[in-house]
Every structure is written in C-alpha cells, then in structure tokens.
Coordinates of C-alpha atoms in Angstrom, one line a residue:
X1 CA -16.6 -3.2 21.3
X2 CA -13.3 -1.0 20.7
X3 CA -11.7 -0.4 17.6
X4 CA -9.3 -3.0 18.1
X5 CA -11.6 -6.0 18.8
X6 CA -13.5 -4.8 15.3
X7 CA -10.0 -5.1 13.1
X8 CA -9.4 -8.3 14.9
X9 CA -12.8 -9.7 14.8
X10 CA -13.2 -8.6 10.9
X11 CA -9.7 -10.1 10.2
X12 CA -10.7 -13.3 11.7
X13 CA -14.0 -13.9 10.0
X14 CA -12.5 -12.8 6.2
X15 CA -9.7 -15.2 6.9
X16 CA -12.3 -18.0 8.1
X17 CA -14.2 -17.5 4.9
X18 CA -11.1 -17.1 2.9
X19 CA -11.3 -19.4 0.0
X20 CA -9.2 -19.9 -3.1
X21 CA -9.8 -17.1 -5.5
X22 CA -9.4 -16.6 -9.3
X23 CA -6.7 -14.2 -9.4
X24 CA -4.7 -16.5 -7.4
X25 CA -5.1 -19.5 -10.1
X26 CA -4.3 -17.5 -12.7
X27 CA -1.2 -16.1 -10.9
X28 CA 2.3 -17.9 -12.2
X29 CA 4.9 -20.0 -10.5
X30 CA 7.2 -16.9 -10.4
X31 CA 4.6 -15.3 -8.0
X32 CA 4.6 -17.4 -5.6
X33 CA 7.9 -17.8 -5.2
X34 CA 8.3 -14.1 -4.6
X35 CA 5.8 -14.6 -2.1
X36 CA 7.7 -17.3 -0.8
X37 CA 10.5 -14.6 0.1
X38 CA 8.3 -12.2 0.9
X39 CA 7.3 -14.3 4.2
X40 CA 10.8 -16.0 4.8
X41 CA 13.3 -12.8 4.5
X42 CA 11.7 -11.0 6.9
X43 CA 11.6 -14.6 9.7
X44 CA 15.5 -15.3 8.7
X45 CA 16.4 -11.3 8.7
X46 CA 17.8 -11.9 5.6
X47 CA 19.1 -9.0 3.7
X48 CA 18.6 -9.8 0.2
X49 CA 21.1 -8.4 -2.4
X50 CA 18.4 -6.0 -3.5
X51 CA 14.8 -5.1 -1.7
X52 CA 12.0 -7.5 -3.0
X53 CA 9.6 -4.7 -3.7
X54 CA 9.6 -0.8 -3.8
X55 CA 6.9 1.8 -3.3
X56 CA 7.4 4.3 -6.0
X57 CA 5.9 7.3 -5.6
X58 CA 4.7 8.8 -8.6
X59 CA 3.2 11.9 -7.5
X60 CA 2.4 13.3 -4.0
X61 CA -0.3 15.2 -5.1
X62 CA -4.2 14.0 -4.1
X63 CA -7.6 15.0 -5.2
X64 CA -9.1 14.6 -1.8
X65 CA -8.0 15.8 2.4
X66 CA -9.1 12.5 4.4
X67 CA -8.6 13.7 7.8
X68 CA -7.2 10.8 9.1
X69 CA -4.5 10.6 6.3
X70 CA -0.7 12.0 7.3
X71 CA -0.5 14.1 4.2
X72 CA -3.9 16.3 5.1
X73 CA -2.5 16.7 8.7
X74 CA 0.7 18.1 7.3
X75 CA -0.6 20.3 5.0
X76 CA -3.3 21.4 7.4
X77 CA 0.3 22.1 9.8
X78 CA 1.9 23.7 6.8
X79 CA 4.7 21.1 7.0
X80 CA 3.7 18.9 4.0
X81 CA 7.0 18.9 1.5
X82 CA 6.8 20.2 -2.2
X83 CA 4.1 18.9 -4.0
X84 CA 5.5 17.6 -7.5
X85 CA 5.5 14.4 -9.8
X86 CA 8.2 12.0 -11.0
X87 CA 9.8 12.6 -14.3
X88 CA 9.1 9.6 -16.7
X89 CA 13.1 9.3 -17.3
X90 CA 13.5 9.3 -14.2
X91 CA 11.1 6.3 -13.1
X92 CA 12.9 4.5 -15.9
X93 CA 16.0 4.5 -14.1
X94 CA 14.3 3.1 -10.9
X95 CA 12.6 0.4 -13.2
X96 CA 15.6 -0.5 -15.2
X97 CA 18.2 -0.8 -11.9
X98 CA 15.0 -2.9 -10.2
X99 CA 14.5 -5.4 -13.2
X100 CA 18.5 -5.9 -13.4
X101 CA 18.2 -6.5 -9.7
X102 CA 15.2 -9.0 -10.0
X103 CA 12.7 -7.0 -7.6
X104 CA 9.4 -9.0 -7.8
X105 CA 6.8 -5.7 -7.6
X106 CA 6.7 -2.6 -7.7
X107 CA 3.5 -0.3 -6.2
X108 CA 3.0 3.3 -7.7
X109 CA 1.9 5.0 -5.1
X110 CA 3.0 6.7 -1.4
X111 CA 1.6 9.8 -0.1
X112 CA -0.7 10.4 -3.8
X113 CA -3.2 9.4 -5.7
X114 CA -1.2 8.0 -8.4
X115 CA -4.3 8.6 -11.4
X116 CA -3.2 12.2 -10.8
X117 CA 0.0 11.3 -13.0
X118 CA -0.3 11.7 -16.5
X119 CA 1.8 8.8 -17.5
X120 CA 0.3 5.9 -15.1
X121 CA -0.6 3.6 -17.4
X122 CA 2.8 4.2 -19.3
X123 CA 4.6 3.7 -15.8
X124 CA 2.4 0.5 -15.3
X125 CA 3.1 -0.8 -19.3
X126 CA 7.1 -0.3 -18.8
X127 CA 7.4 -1.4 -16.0
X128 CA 5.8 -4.8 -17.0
X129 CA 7.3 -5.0 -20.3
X130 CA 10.6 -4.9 -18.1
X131 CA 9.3 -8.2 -16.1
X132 CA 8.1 -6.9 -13.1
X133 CA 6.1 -9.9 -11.6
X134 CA 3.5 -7.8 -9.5
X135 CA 2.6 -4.0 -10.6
X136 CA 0.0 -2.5 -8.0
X137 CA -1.6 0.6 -6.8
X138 CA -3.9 2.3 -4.5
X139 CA -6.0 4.6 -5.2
X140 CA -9.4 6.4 -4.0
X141 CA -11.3 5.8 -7.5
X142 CA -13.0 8.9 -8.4
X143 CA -10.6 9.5 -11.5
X144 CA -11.0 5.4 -12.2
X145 CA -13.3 6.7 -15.6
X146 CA -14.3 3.9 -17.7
X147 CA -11.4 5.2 -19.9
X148 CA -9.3 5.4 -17.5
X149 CA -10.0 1.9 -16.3
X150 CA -9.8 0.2 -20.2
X151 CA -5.9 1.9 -20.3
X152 CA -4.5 0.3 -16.6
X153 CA -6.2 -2.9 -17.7
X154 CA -4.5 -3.2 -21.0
X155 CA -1.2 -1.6 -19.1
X156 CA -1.1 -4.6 -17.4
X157 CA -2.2 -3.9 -14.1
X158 CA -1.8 -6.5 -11.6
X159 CA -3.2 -5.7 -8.4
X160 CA -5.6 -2.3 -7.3
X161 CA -6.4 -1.6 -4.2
X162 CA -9.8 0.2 -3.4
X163 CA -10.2 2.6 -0.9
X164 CA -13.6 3.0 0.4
X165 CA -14.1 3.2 4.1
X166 CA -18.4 3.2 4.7
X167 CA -21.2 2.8 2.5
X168 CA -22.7 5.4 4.3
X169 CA -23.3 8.4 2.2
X170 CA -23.1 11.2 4.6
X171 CA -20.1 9.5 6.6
X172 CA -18.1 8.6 3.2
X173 CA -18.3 12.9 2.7
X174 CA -16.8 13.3 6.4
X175 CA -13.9 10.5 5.5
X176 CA -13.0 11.0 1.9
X177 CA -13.4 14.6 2.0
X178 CA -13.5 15.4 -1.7
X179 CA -15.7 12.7 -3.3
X180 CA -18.8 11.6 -3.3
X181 CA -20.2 7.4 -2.9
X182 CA -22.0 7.4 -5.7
X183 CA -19.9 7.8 -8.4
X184 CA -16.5 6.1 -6.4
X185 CA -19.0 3.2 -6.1
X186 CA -19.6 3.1 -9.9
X187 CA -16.2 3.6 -11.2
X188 CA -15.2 0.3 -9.1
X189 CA -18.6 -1.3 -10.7
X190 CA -17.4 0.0 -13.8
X191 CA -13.6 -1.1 -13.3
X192 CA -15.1 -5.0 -12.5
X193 CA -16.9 -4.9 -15.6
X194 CA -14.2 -4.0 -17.9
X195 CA -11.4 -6.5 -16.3
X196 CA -13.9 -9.5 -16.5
X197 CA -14.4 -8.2 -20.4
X198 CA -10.7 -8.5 -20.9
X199 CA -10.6 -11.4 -19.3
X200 CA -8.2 -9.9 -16.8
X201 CA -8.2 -13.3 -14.7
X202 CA -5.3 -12.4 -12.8
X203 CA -5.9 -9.2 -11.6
X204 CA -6.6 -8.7 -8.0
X205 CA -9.2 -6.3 -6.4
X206 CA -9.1 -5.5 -3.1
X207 CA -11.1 -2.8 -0.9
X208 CA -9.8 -1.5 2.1
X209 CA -11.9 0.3 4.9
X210 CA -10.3 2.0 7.8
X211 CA -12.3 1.0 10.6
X212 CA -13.9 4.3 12.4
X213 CA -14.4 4.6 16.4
X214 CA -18.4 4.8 15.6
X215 CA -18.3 1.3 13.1
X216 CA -20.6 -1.5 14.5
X217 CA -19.8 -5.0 13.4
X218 CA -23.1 -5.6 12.0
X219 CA -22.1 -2.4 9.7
X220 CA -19.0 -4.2 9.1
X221 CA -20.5 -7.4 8.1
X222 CA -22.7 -5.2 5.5
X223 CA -19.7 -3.8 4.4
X224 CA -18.0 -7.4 3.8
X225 CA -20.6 -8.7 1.7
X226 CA -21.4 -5.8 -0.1
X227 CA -17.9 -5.9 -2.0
X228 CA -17.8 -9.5 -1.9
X229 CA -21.4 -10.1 -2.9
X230 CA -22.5 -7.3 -4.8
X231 CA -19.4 -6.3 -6.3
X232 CA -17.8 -9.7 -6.5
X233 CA -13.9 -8.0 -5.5
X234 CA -11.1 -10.1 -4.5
X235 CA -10.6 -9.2 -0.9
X236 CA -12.1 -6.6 1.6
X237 CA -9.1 -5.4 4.4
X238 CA -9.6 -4.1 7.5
X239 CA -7.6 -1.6 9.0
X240 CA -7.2 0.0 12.3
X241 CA -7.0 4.2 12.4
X242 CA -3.8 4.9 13.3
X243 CA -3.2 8.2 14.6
X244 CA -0.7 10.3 13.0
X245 CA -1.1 13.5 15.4
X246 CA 0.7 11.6 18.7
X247 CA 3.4 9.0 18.7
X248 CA 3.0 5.7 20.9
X249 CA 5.5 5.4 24.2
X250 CA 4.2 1.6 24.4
X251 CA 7.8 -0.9 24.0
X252 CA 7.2 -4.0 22.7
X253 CA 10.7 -5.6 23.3
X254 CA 10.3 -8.5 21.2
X255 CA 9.6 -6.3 18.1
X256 CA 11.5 -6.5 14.6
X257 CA 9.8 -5.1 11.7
X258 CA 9.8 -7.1 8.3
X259 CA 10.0 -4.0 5.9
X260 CA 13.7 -3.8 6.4
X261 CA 14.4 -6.8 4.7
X262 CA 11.6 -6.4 2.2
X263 CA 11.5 -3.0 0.6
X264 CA 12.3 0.6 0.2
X265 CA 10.4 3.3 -0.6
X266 CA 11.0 6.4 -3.3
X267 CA 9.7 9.8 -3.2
X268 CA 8.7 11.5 -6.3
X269 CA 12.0 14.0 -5.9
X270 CA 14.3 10.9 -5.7
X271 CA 14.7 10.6 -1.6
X272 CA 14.9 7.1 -0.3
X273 CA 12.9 6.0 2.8
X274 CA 13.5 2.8 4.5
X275 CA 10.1 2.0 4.9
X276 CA 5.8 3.5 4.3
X277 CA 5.6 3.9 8.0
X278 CA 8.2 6.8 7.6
X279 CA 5.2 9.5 6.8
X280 CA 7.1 12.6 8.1
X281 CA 10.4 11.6 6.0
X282 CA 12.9 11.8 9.2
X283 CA 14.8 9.1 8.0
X284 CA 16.4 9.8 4.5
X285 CA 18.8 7.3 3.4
X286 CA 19.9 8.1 0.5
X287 CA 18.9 10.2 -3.0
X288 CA 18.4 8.1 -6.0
X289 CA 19.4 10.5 -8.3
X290 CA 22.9 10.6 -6.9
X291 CA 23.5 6.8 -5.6
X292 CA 21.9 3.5 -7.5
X293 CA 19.1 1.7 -5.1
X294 CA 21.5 -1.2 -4.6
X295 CA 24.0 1.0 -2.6
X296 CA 21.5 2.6 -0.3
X297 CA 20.3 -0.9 0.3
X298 CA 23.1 -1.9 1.5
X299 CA 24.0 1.7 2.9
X300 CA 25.0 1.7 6.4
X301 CA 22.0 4.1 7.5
X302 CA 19.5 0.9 6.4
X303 CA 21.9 -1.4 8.2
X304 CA 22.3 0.7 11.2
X305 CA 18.4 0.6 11.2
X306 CA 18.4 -3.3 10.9
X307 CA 20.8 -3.2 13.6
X308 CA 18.9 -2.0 15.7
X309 CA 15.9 -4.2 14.8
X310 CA 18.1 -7.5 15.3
X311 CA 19.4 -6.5 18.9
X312 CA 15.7 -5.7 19.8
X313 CA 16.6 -2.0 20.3
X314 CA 14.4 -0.8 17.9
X315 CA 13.1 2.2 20.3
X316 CA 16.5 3.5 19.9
X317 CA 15.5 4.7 15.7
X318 CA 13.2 7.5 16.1
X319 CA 11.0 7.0 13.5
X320 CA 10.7 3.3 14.4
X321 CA 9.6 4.2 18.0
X322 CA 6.6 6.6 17.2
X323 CA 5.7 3.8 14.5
X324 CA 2.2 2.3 15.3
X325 CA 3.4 -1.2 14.0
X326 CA 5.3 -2.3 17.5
X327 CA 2.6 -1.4 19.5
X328 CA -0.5 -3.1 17.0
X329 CA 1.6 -6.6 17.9
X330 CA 2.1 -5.9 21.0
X331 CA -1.6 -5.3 22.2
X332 CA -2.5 -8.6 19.5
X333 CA 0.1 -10.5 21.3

C-alpha cells in the first residue's frame, strides 16, 4: 500500500468514527461562526477586509532536526535565515491591529517550537484577554513540563496540536531527532491530566503523525487508538510526507488554494508571507514593522497572487507551483 492510499485510508476511517466531541460542545456560538467563514471564503474567493487567522511566528528556533522538516534541510544547506524570537511589543502590535480587525485565531507557531519563547503563555494570555476566539499551537512536547503545562492552561489555551509521528521507540529517535518517546509521551499524559483538572472543557488536543514510506496500516490503526483510547485526545491527523528537497511539475488546472482568502503568516523579524506552504520565504509581501497587516492584505503582491489563483494560472506564482497542495488534490481527485 503507498503512502498515499495510508493518508487516505486513515483519513477515511477517523472521519467514519468521527463523533461529536467535548471540546466542540463547550465551544461558543462565536466559533462556529468563524468556522462558518473559514469554509465559505475560501468556496466564494471572497477577500475578507482582514485575514481570518494569522500564523504568528514567535520564535524560529527548535530543540530538535526532524529530517523531514524544511527548517533541518535548510540549515543542513546552510540557507536557513537568522534564528531569533519576536519582541513581546512587537507581537502586541500584531494582536492589537488583529483584535481591531476582528481576526477569529491566531496560531503561535511557524518554522519553531514556540515553548522555546520565554513569554508563550503571556503571548497566549494577551492575546485572549484581547478576544481572540481560537489561540493554538504546535508543538513537539518535550518542554510541555507539568509546569509548563499548568501556565498555557490557565493562559487560556485553546487548541494544541501534538506532534508525535510512531510509538516506536527506536523509529521516534530517527524522526524527532532530539527527543526521546518516553518522556514526549508523558508530558502529553501529563498535559491531559492537568486540562481535565482545570476543567479545561474546551480545549482541543490533537496528535499528528506524518505517515512514513515503511508505516503499515495495522501500525496505523495501533497508533489511532492509542491516542484516542489510551490517552483519550481529541483528534489523531494524518499526514502525508511531503518532500521539501524537489518541487512537483504535476498541473492541476482546476486548482485554487483557500489560504489566500484565509490567512497570512508573520515571521518573528516582521516579514509577511502569504501563506505556511511558503517554507523558503520567496514570496515576501510586505514587513509588518513598516506597513499595518490590513494594507498588505489588501497589497497588490497578495492580490496579484489571488489573481492568479482565480484565472486558474496558479503555476504562473513560483512558490505556488513547487507547492505540494495542487498536486495532493490532484492525485485525490
């Protein structure tokens, strides 16, 4: 079975077993109307007066070198860009321009492992007291300390995403180069425990596995109800290895991406990127220190882009036609 049949087939059988969850009851109205628009901008390509979300990135620093991750090939290359964190003023000013704006969420993370920043749980606490519906990050656990854990929690965390990619000891050491299962596996036990203390209804968990070449289904099935059984997480995603050393040559005409009309993304130094698929930075649209986020929105770089998108040309952007996204629908059909 390739690689792609696995994702599918694992995508198929989560969303078959799917059922109502308790993060999603204790969620608000407000919620799901931002995921209303979430879905419907993207179907209507409507541009929005400001993005719906943006990917913050605190810090590109990272306490592990995952080989299949585009910041350990770039450093391996020696192309990687300075490694630095975002000043707490200046996350502010992203925070305050997005709440005036009414962006629904915000995730604190990019290229990084956003625990690395000193001030996460301040950057999660402000940017909640400032009525950011959904506040979310991604992270590889090993600095998710019980302490650690208690402070995003009472921060006001909404949503963390887990990544863990095998429950295989000796495979996890090849993958998440850096870290060891055992104690990754009981800082998320750990994490669990705390939020149901603090009757952190609302918060969803969620592990992600990238699925490997070598995976068998029946070790993704073990995988699957481990989290949900054992662990008792939220949701356990799937998702396919993309590889960041070649670019695909594969045109899927009928292609239009939904991040342009959804969100943007900004780098710790201030650079704006249209988009997360963007690893390599190519396409810069603006510098947030110099213009507010509502003018690059609307900046005609980011409209050029959408341009392109809407007349189906989307092969004509660079960074859009060595993006694995096109090609993922068009072999899914």
């Amino acid at each position: 079975m390739d690689k792609k049949v696995k994702v599918d087939a694992a995508y198929k059988e989560f969303r078959r077993t799917r059922k109502p969850m308790e993060w999603e009851k204790a969620r608000g109205p407000e919620y799901w109307e931002y995921r209303k628009k979430w879905e419907e901008y993207p179907k209507k390509m409507q541009v929005s007066d400001f993005p719906i979300h943006l990917d913050i990135e605190t810090t590109n620093a990272c306490n592990l070198a995952c080989p299949m991750c585009p910041r350990t090939i770039m450093i391996s290359r020696g192309t990687f860009r300075k490694i630095g964190q975002m000043d707490f003023n200046f996350y502010k000013s992203l925070i305050d321009q997005a709440a005036a704006e009414g962006v629904c969420s915000v995730k604190l993370q990019y290229l990084g492992e956003p625990l690395l920043h000193p001030d996460i749980s301040r950057q999660i606490r402000y940017a909640k007291k400032k009525g950011i519906i959904e506040v979310m990050i991604n992270t590889n656990a090993v600095l998710l300390s019980e302490k650690m854990s208690r402070e995003i929690l009472e921060a006001g965390i909404d949503s963390i995403f887990f990544s863990v990619d095998t429950l295989d000891e000796e495979k996890y050491r090849k993958i998440r180069v850096g870290s060891d299962l055992e104690s990754v596996l009981k800082n998320i036990k750990t994490f669990m425990r705390i939020k149901e203390k603090l009757g952190c209804r609302h918060v969803q968990t969620r592990v992600s596995k990238v699925v490997m070449p070598e995976d068998t289904p029946r070790e993704l099935e073990k995988f699957k109800n481990f989290w949900f059984n054992e662990v008792k997480v939220d949701l356990v995603g799937f998702d396919e290895l993309v590889d960041f050393t070649s670019s695909t040559e594969q045109i899927n005409s009928g292609f239009v991406c939904a991040q342009p009309f959804q969100r943007m993304v900004i780098l710790w130094d201030g650079r704006v990127l249209p988009c997360c698929g963007d690893v390599y930075a190519e396409y810069v649209l603006g510098d947030a220190r110099d213009k507010t986020l509502k003018d690059i929105w609307h900046g005609s770089k980011f409209q050029k882009l959408r341009d392109k998108h809407l007349a189906g040309k989307y092969y004509e952007v660079n960074i859009c036609k060595k993006c694995y996204l096109p090609r993922a629908q068009w072999e899914r059909g």
